[in-house]
CSV table of C-alpha atoms in Angstrom, one decimal:
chain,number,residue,atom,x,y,z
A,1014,UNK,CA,-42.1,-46.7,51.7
A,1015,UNK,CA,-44.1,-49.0,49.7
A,1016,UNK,CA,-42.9,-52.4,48.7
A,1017,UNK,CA,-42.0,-52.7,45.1
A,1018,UNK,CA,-42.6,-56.4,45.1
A,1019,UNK,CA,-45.9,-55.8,46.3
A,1020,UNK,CA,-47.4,-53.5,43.6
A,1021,UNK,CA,-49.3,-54.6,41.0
A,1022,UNK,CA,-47.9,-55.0,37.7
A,1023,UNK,CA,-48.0,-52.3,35.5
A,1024,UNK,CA,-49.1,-52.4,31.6
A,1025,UNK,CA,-47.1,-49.6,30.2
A,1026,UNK,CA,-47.6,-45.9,31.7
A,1027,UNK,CA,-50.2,-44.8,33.4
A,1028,UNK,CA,-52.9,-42.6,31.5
A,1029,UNK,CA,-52.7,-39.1,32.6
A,1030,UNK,CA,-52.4,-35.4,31.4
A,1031,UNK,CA,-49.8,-34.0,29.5
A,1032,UNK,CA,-46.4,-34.7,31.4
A,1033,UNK,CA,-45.2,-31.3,32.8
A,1034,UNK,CA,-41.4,-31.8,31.8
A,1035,UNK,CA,-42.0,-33.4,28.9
A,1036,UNK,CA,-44.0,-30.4,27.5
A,1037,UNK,CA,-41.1,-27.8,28.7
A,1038,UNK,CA,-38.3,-30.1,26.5
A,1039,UNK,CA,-40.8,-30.0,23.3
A,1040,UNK,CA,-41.5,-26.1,23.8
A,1041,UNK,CA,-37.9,-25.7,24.5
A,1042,UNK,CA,-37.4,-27.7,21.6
A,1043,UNK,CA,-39.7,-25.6,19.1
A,1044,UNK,CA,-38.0,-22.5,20.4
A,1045,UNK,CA,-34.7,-23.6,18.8
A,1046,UNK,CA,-36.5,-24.6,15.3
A,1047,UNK,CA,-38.0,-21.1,15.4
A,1048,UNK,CA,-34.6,-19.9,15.7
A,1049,UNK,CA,-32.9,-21.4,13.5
A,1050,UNK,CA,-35.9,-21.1,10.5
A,1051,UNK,CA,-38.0,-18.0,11.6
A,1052,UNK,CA,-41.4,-19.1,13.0
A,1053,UNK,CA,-43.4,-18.8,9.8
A,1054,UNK,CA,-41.2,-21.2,7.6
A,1055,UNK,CA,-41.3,-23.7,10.8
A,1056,UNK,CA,-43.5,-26.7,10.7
A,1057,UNK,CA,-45.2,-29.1,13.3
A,1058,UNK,CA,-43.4,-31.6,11.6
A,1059,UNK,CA,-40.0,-29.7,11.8
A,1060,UNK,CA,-41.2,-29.1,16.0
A,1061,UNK,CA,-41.8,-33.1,16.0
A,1062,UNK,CA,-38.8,-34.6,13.6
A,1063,UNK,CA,-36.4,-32.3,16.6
A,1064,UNK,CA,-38.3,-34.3,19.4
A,1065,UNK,CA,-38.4,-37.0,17.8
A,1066,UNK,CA,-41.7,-38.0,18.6
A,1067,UNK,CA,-45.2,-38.5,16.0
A,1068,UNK,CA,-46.5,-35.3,14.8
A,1069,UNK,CA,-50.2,-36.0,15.9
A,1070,UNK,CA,-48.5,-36.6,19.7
A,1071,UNK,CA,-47.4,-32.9,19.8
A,1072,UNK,CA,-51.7,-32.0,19.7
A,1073,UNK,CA,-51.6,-34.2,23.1
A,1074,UNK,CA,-49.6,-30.6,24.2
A,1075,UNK,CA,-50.8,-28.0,21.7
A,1076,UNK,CA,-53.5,-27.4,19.2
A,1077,UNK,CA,-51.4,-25.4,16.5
A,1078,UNK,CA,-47.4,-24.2,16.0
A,1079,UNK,CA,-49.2,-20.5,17.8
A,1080,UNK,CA,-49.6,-22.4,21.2
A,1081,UNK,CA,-46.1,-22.8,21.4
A,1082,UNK,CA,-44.9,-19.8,20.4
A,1083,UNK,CA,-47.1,-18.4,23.2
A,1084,UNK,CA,-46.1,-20.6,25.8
A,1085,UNK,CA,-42.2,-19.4,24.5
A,1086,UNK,CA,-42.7,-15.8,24.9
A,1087,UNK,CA,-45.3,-16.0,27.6
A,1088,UNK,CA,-43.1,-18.2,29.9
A,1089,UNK,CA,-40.5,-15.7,29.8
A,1090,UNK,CA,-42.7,-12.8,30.1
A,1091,UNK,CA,-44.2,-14.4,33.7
A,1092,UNK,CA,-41.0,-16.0,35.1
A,1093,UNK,CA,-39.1,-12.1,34.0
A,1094,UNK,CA,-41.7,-10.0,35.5
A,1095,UNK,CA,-41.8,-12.3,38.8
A,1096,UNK,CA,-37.9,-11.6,39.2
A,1097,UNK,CA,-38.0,-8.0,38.6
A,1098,UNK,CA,-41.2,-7.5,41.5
A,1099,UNK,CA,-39.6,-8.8,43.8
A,1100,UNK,CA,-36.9,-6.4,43.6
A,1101,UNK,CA,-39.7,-3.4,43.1
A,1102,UNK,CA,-40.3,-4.5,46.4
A,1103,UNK,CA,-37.2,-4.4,47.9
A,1104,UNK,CA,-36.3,-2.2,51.2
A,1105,UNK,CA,-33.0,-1.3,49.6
A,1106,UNK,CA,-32.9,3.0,48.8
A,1107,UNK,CA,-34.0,3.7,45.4
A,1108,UNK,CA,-30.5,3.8,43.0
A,1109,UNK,CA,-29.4,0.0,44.9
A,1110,UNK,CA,-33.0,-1.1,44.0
A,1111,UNK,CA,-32.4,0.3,40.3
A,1112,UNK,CA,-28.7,-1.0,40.4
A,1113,UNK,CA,-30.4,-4.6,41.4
A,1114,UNK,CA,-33.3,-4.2,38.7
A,1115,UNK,CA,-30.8,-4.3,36.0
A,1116,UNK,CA,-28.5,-6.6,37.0
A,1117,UNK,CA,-31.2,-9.0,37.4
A,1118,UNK,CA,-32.9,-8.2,34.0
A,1119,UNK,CA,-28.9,-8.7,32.5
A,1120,UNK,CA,-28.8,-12.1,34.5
A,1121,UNK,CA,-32.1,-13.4,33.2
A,1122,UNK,CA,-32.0,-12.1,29.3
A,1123,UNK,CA,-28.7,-13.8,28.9
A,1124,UNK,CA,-29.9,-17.0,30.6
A,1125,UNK,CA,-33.0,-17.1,28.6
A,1126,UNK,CA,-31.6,-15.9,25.0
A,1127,UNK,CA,-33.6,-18.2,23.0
A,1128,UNK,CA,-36.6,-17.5,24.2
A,1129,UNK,CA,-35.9,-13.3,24.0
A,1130,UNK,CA,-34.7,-13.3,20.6
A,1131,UNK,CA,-38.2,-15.2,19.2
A,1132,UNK,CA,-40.3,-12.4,21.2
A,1133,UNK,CA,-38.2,-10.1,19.6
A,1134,UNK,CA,-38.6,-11.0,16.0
A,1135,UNK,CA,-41.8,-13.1,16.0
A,1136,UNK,CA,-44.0,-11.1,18.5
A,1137,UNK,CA,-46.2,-9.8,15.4
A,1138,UNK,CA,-46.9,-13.6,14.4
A,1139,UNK,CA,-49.0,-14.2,17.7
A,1140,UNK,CA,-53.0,-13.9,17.5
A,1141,UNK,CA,-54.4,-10.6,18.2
A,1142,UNK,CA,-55.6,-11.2,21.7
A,1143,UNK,CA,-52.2,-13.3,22.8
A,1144,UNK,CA,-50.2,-9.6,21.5
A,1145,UNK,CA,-52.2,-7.8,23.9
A,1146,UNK,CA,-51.8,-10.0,26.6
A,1147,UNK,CA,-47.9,-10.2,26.5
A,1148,UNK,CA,-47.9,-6.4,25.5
A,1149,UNK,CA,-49.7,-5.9,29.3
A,1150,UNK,CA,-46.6,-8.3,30.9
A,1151,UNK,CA,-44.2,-5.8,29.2
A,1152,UNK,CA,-46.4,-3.0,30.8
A,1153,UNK,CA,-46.2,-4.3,34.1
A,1154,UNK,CA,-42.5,-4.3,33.5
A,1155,UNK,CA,-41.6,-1.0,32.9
A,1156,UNK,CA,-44.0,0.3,35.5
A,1157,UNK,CA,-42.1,-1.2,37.9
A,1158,UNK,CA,-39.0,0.3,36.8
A,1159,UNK,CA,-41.0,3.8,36.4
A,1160,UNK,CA,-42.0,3.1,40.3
A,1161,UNK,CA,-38.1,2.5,41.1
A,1162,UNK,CA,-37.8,5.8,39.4
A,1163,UNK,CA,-40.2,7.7,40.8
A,1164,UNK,CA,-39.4,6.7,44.4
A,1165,UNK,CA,-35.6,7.8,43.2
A,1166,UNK,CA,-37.2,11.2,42.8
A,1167,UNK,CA,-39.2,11.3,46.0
A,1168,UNK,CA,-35.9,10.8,47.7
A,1169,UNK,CA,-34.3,13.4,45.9
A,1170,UNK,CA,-31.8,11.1,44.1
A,1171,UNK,CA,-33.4,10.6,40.5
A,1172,UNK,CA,-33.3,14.4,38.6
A,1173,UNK,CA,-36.9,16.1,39.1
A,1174,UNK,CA,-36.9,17.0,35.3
A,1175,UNK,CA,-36.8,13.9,34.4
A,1176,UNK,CA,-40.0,11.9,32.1
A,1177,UNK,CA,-39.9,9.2,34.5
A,1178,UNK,CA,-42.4,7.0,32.1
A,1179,UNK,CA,-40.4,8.0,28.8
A,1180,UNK,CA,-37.3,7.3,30.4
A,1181,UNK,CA,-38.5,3.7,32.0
A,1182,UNK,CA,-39.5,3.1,28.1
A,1183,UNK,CA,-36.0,4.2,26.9
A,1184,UNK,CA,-34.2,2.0,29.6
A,1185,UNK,CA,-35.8,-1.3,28.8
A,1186,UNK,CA,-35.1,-0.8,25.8
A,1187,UNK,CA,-31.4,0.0,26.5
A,1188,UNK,CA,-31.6,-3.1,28.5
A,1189,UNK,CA,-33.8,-5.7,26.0
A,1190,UNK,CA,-31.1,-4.5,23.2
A,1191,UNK,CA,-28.2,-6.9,24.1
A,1192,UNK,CA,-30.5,-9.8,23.2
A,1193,UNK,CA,-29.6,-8.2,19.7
A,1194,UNK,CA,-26.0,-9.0,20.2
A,1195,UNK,CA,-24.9,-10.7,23.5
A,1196,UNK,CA,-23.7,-14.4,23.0
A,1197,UNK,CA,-23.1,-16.4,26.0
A,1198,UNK,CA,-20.5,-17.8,24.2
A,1199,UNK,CA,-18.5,-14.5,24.0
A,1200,UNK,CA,-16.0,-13.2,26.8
A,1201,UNK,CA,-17.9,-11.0,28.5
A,1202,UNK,CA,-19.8,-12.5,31.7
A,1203,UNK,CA,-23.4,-11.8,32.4
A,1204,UNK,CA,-21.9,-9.7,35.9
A,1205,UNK,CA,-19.7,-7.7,33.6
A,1206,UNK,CA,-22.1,-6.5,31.6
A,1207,UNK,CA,-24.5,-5.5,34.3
A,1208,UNK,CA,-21.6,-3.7,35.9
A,1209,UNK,CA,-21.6,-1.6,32.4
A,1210,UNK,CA,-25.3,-1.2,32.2
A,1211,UNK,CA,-26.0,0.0,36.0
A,1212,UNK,CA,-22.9,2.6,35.5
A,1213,UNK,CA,-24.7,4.1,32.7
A,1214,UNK,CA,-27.9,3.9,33.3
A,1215,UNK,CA,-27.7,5.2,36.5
A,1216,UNK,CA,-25.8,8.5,36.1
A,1217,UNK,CA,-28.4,8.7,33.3
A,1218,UNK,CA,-31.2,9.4,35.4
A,1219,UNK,CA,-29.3,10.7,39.0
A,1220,UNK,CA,-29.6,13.9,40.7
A,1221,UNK,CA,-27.3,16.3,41.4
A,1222,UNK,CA,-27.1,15.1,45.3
A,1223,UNK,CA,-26.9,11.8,44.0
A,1224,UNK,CA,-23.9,12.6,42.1
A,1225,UNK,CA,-22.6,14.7,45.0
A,1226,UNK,CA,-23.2,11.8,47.7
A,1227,UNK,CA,-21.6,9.6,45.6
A,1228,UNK,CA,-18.4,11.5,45.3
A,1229,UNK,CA,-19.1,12.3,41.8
A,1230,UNK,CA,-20.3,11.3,38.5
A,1231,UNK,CA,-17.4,8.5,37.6
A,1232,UNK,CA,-17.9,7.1,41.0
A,1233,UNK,CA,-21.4,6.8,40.9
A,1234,UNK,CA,-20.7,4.8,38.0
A,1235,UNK,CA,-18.9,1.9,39.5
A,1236,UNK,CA,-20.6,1.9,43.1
A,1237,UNK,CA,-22.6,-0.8,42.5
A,1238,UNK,CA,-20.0,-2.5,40.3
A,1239,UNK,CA,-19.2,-6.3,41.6
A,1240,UNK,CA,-16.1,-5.9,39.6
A,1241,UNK,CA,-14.2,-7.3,36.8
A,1242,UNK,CA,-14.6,-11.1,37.1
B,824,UNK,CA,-24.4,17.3,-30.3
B,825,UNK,CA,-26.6,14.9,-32.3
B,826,UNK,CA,-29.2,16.6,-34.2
B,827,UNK,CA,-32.4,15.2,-33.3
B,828,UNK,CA,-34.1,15.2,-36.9
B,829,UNK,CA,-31.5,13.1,-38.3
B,830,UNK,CA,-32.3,10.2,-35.5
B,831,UNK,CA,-34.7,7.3,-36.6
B,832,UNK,CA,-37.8,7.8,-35.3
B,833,UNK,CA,-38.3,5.9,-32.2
B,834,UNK,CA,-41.7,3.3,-31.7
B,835,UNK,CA,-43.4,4.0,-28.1
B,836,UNK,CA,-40.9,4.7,-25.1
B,837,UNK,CA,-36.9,4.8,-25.7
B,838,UNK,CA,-35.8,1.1,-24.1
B,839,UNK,CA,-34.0,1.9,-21.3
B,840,UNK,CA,-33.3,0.6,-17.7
B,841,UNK,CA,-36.1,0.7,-15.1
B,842,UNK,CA,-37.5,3.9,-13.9
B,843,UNK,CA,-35.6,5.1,-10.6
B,844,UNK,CA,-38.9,6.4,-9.4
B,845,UNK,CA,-40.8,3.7,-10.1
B,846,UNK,CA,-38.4,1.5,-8.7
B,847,UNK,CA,-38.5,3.8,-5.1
B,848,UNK,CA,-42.5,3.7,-5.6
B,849,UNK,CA,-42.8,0.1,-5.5
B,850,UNK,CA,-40.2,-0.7,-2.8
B,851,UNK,CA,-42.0,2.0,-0.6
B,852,UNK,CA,-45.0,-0.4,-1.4
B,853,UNK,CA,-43.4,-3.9,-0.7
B,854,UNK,CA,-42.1,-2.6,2.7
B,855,UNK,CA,-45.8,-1.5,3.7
B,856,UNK,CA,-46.7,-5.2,2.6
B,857,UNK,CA,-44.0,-6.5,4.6
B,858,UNK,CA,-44.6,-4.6,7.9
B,859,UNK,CA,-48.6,-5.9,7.4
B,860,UNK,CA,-48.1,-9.7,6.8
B,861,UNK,CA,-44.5,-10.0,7.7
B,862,UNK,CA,-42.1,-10.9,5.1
B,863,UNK,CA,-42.5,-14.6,5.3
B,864,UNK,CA,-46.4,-14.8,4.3
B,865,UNK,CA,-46.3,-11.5,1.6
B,866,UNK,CA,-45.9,-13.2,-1.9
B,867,UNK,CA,-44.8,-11.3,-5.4
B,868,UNK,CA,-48.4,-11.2,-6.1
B,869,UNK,CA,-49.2,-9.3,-3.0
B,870,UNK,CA,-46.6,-6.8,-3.9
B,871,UNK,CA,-47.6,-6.5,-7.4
B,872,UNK,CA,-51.5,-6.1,-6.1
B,873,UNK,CA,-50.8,-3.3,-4.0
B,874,UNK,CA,-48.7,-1.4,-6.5
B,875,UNK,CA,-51.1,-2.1,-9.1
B,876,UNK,CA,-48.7,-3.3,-11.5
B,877,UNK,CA,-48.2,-6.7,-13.4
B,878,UNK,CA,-46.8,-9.7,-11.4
B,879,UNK,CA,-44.4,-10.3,-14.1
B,880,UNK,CA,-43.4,-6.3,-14.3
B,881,UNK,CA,-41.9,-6.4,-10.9
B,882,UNK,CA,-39.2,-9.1,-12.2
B,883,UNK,CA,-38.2,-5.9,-14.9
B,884,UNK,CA,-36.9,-4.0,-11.4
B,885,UNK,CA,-36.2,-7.4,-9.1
B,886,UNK,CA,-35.1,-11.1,-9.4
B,887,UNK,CA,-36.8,-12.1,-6.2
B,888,UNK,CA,-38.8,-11.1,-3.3
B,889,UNK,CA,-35.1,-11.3,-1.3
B,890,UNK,CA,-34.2,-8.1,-3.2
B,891,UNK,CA,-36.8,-5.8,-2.4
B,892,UNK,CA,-36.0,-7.0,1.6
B,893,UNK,CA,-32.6,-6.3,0.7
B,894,UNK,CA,-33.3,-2.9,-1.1
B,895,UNK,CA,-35.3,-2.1,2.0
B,896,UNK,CA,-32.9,-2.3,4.5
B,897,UNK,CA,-29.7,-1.9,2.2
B,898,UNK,CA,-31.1,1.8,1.5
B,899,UNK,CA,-32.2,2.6,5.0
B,900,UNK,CA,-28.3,1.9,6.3
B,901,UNK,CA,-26.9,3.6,3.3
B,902,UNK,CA,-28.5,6.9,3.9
B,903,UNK,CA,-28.3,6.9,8.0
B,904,UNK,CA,-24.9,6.4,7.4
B,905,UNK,CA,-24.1,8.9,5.2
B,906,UNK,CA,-25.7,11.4,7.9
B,907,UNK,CA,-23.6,10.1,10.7
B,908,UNK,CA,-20.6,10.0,8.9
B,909,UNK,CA,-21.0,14.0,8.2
B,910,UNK,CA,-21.4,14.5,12.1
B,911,UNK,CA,-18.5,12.3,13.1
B,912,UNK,CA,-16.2,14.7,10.8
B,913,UNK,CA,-17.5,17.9,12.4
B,914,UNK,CA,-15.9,20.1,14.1
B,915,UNK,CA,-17.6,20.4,17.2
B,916,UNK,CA,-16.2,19.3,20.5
B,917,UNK,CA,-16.8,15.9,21.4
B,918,UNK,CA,-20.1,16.0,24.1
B,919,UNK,CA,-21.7,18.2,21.0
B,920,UNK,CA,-20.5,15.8,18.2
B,921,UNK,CA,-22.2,12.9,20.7
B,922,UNK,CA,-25.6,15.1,20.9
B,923,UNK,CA,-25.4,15.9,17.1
B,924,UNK,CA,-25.3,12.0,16.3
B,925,UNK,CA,-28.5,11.1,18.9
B,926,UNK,CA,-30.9,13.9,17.5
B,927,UNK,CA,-29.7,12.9,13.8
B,928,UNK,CA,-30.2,9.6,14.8
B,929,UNK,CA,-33.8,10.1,16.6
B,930,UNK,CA,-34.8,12.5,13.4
B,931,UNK,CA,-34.3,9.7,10.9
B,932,UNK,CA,-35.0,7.2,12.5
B,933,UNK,CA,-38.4,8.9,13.1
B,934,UNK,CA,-38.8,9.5,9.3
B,935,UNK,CA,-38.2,6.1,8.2
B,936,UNK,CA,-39.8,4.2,10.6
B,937,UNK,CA,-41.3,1.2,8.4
B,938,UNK,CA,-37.8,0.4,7.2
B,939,UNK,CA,-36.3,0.4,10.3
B,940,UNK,CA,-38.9,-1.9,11.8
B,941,UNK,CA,-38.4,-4.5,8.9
B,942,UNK,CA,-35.1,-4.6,9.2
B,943,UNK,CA,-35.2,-5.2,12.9
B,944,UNK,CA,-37.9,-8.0,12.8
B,945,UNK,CA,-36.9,-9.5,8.9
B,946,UNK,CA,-32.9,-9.4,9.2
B,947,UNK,CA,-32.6,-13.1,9.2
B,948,UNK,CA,-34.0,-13.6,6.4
B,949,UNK,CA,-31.6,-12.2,3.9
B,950,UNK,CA,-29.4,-14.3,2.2
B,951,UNK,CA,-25.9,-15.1,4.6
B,952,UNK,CA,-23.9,-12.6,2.0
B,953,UNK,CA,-26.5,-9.5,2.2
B,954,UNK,CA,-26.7,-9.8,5.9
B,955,UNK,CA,-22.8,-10.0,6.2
B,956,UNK,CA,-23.3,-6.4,3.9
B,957,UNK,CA,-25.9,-5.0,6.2
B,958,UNK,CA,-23.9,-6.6,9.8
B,959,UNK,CA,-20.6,-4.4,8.2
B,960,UNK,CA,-23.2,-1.2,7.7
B,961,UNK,CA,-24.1,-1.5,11.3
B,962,UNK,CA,-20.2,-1.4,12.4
B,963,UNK,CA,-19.8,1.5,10.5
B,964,UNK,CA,-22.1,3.3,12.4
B,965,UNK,CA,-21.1,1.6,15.9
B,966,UNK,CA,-17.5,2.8,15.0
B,967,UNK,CA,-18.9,6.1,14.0
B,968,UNK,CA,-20.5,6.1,17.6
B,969,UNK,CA,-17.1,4.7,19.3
B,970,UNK,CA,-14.7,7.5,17.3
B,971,UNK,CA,-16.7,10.1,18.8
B,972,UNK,CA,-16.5,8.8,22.6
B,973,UNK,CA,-12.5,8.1,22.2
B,974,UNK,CA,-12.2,12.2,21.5
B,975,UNK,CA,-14.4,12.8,24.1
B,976,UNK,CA,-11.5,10.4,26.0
B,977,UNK,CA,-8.7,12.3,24.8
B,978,UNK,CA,-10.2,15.5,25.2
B,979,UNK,CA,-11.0,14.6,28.9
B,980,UNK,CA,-14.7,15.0,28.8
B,981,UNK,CA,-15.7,11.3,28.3
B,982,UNK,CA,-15.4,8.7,31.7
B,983,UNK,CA,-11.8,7.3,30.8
B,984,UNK,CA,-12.7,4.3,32.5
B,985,UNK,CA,-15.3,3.4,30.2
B,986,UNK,CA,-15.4,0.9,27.6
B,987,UNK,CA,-16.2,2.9,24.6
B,988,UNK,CA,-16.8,-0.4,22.4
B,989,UNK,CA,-19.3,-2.2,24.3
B,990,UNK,CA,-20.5,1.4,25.6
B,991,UNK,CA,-21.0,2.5,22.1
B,992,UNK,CA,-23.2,-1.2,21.4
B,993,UNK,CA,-25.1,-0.3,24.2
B,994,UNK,CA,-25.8,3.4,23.2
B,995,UNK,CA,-27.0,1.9,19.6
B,996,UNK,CA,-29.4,-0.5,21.1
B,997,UNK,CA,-30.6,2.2,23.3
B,998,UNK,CA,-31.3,4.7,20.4
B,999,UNK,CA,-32.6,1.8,17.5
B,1000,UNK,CA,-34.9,0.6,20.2
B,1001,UNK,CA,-37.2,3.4,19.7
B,1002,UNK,CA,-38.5,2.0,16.5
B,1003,UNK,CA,-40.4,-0.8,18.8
B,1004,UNK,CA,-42.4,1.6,20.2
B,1005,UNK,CA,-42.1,5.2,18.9
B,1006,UNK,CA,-44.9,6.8,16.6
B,1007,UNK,CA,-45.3,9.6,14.8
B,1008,UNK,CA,-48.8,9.5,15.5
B,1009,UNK,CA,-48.6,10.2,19.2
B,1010,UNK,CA,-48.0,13.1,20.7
B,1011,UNK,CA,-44.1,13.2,21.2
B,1012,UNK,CA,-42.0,15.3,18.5
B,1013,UNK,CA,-38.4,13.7,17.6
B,1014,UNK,CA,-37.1,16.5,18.9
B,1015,UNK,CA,-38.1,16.5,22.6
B,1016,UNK,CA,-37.5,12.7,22.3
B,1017,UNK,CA,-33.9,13.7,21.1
B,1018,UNK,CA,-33.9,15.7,23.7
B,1019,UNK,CA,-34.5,13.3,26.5
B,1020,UNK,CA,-31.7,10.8,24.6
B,1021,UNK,CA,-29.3,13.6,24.4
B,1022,UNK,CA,-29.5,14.3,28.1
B,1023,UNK,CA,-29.8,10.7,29.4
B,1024,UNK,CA,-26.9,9.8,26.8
B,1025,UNK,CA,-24.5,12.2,27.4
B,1026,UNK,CA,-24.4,12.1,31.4
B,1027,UNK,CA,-24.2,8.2,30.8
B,1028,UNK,CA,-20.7,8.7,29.8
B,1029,UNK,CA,-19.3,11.8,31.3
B,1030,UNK,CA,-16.3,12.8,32.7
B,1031,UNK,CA,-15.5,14.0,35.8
B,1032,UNK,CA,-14.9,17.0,34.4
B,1033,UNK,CA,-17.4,17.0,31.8
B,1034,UNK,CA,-20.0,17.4,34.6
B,1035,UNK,CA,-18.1,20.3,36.6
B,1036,UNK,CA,-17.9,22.2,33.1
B,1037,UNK,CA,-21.6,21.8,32.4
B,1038,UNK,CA,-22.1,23.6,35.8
B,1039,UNK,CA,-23.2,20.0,37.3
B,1040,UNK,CA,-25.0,16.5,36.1
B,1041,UNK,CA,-28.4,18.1,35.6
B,1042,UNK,CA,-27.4,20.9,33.9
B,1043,UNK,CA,-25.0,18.8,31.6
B,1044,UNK,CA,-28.7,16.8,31.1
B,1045,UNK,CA,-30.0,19.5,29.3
B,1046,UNK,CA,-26.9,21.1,27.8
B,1047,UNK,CA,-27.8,20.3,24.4
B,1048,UNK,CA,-31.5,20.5,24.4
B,1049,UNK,CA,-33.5,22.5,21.5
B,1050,UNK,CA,-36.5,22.7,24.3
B,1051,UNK,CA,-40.1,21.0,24.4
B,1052,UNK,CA,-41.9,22.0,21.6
């Protein structure tokens, strides 16, 4: 362990790049603003009055109010989608991978509200190419639920009539939907929710032997419940 | 009855309120602006440039840009919930009633697409009073959506261990989310997307018995189904 009385004296900080955590409490901080006043009526200087830092040090981390909106939506996008592969890559059978899908996209979208609510409402106001690039994340993400669900077929527990893509389309959107009206603040835990959201979404999509295996439609429902906290 | 010959004769048009018509014409117009630019960066002018009328004309039908947002969305709630109220006073049985409400739902949403986009991305920006209007349109139809599941309770065909108010948020989000990615362009009819909501919704929240009536879960899936087109 180095001796502090032995270093030289230092003048100020040292010059370097942008400092990691510095960058994620000004983007986290531009994320509320846009909450509060809608991306478009949001300025730099409303982004560097919240800091509280000078306007022309925020271009030591962005070039224009767009790069942060990007890094908002595009941060929750990669750290989301990592989350939800690992679980596409699970060993569990097909219904406990789906049951864990969802109760880890429940988990995450009520940790990260901030950041889902902007995507949802200010999506449009990124550049052209930054759209398609998060529009591929969001692909990505309902292919691996489609892949949960086609591997529930293959084992005979997801219905063989089903539109697996339409349906992997119509469940994240189920699931994206309680950014619309979830509050943390509420009553109702993260867990408790899921619990909710697996029930249904599950005996949305099972097969007859599912159900059967089970013991029937209503206990399918709560099997992969954690219960009433 | 006034006889017409005896009335002064009139100079130009009779001075009367503004045209309906017109009125529905240049809304219609403002909401395309809207959905282009979003609402923050459309101004009067742009609204007056694409209907082809005089900036200061539109203030005859509006006092601000607020009101044609308002007028937008205000109209959009108004008539979807004038059809769901009809369906939640039929006289179906309930797991009918439920099926009536999605394809109703899935139909108009389908046909009024640009509204329902606006008003999901541009809610926030109505004044606090109009979005306090709209958020008491939206129980309206939530309630609509939770009458129908509690007679589905009480007539045993509906899971009675499920939370019908958080089950009927849920369903909502899981029917308006179609506006984020549906198009009438593509390939898929409202109907055979009705039908895939119908199925997935209704065995989401069936009963025991429910599901033993239907003659099993997949056959309760497609119960209600008008068939792919």
């Amino acid at each position: 362990m180095p001796d502090a009385a032995t270093e030289p004296a230092k003048r100020g900080r040292p010059r370097r790049g942008p400092d990691p955590e510095r960058f994620r409490e000004i983007v986290d901080a531009a994320a509320e603003v846009f909450l509060e006043k809608g991306y478009s009526a949001t300025s730099i200087q409303d982004i560097s009055d919240r800091v509280g830092i000078l306007k022309g040090s925020l271009y030591h981390y962005v070039r224009s109010k767009e790069d942060f909106l990007y890094r908002i939506i595009k941060d929750v996008y990669d750290e989301a989608i990592d989350d939800i592969r690992k679980i596409g890559e699970g060993e569990q059978e097909p219904l406990a991978r789906l049951a864990a899908f969802i109760r880890a996209h429940v988990r995450f979208a009520a940790a990260h509200l901030t950041a889902y609510t902007i995507q949802l409402r200010e999506f449009e106001q990124l550049s052209a190419e930054r759209r398609e690039e998060i529009r591929q994340g969001g692909e990505t993400y309902v292919e691996a639920l489609q892949a949960i669900l086609e591997d529930g077929q293959a084992a005979g527990l997801v219905d063989a009539s089903l539109q697996v893509r339409l349906a992997s389309i119509i469940i994240t959107g189920e699931l994206n939907s309680m950014t619309r009206w979830y509050s943390p603040k509420g009553s109702l835990e993260p867990d408790q929710l899921a619990d909710v959201y697996v029930g249904m979404v599950l005996t949305s999509v099972a097969s007859e032997a599912a159900v059967t295996k089970a013991g029937g439609v209503e206990a399918l429902r709560t099997e992969f419940a954690l219960g009433q906290g």
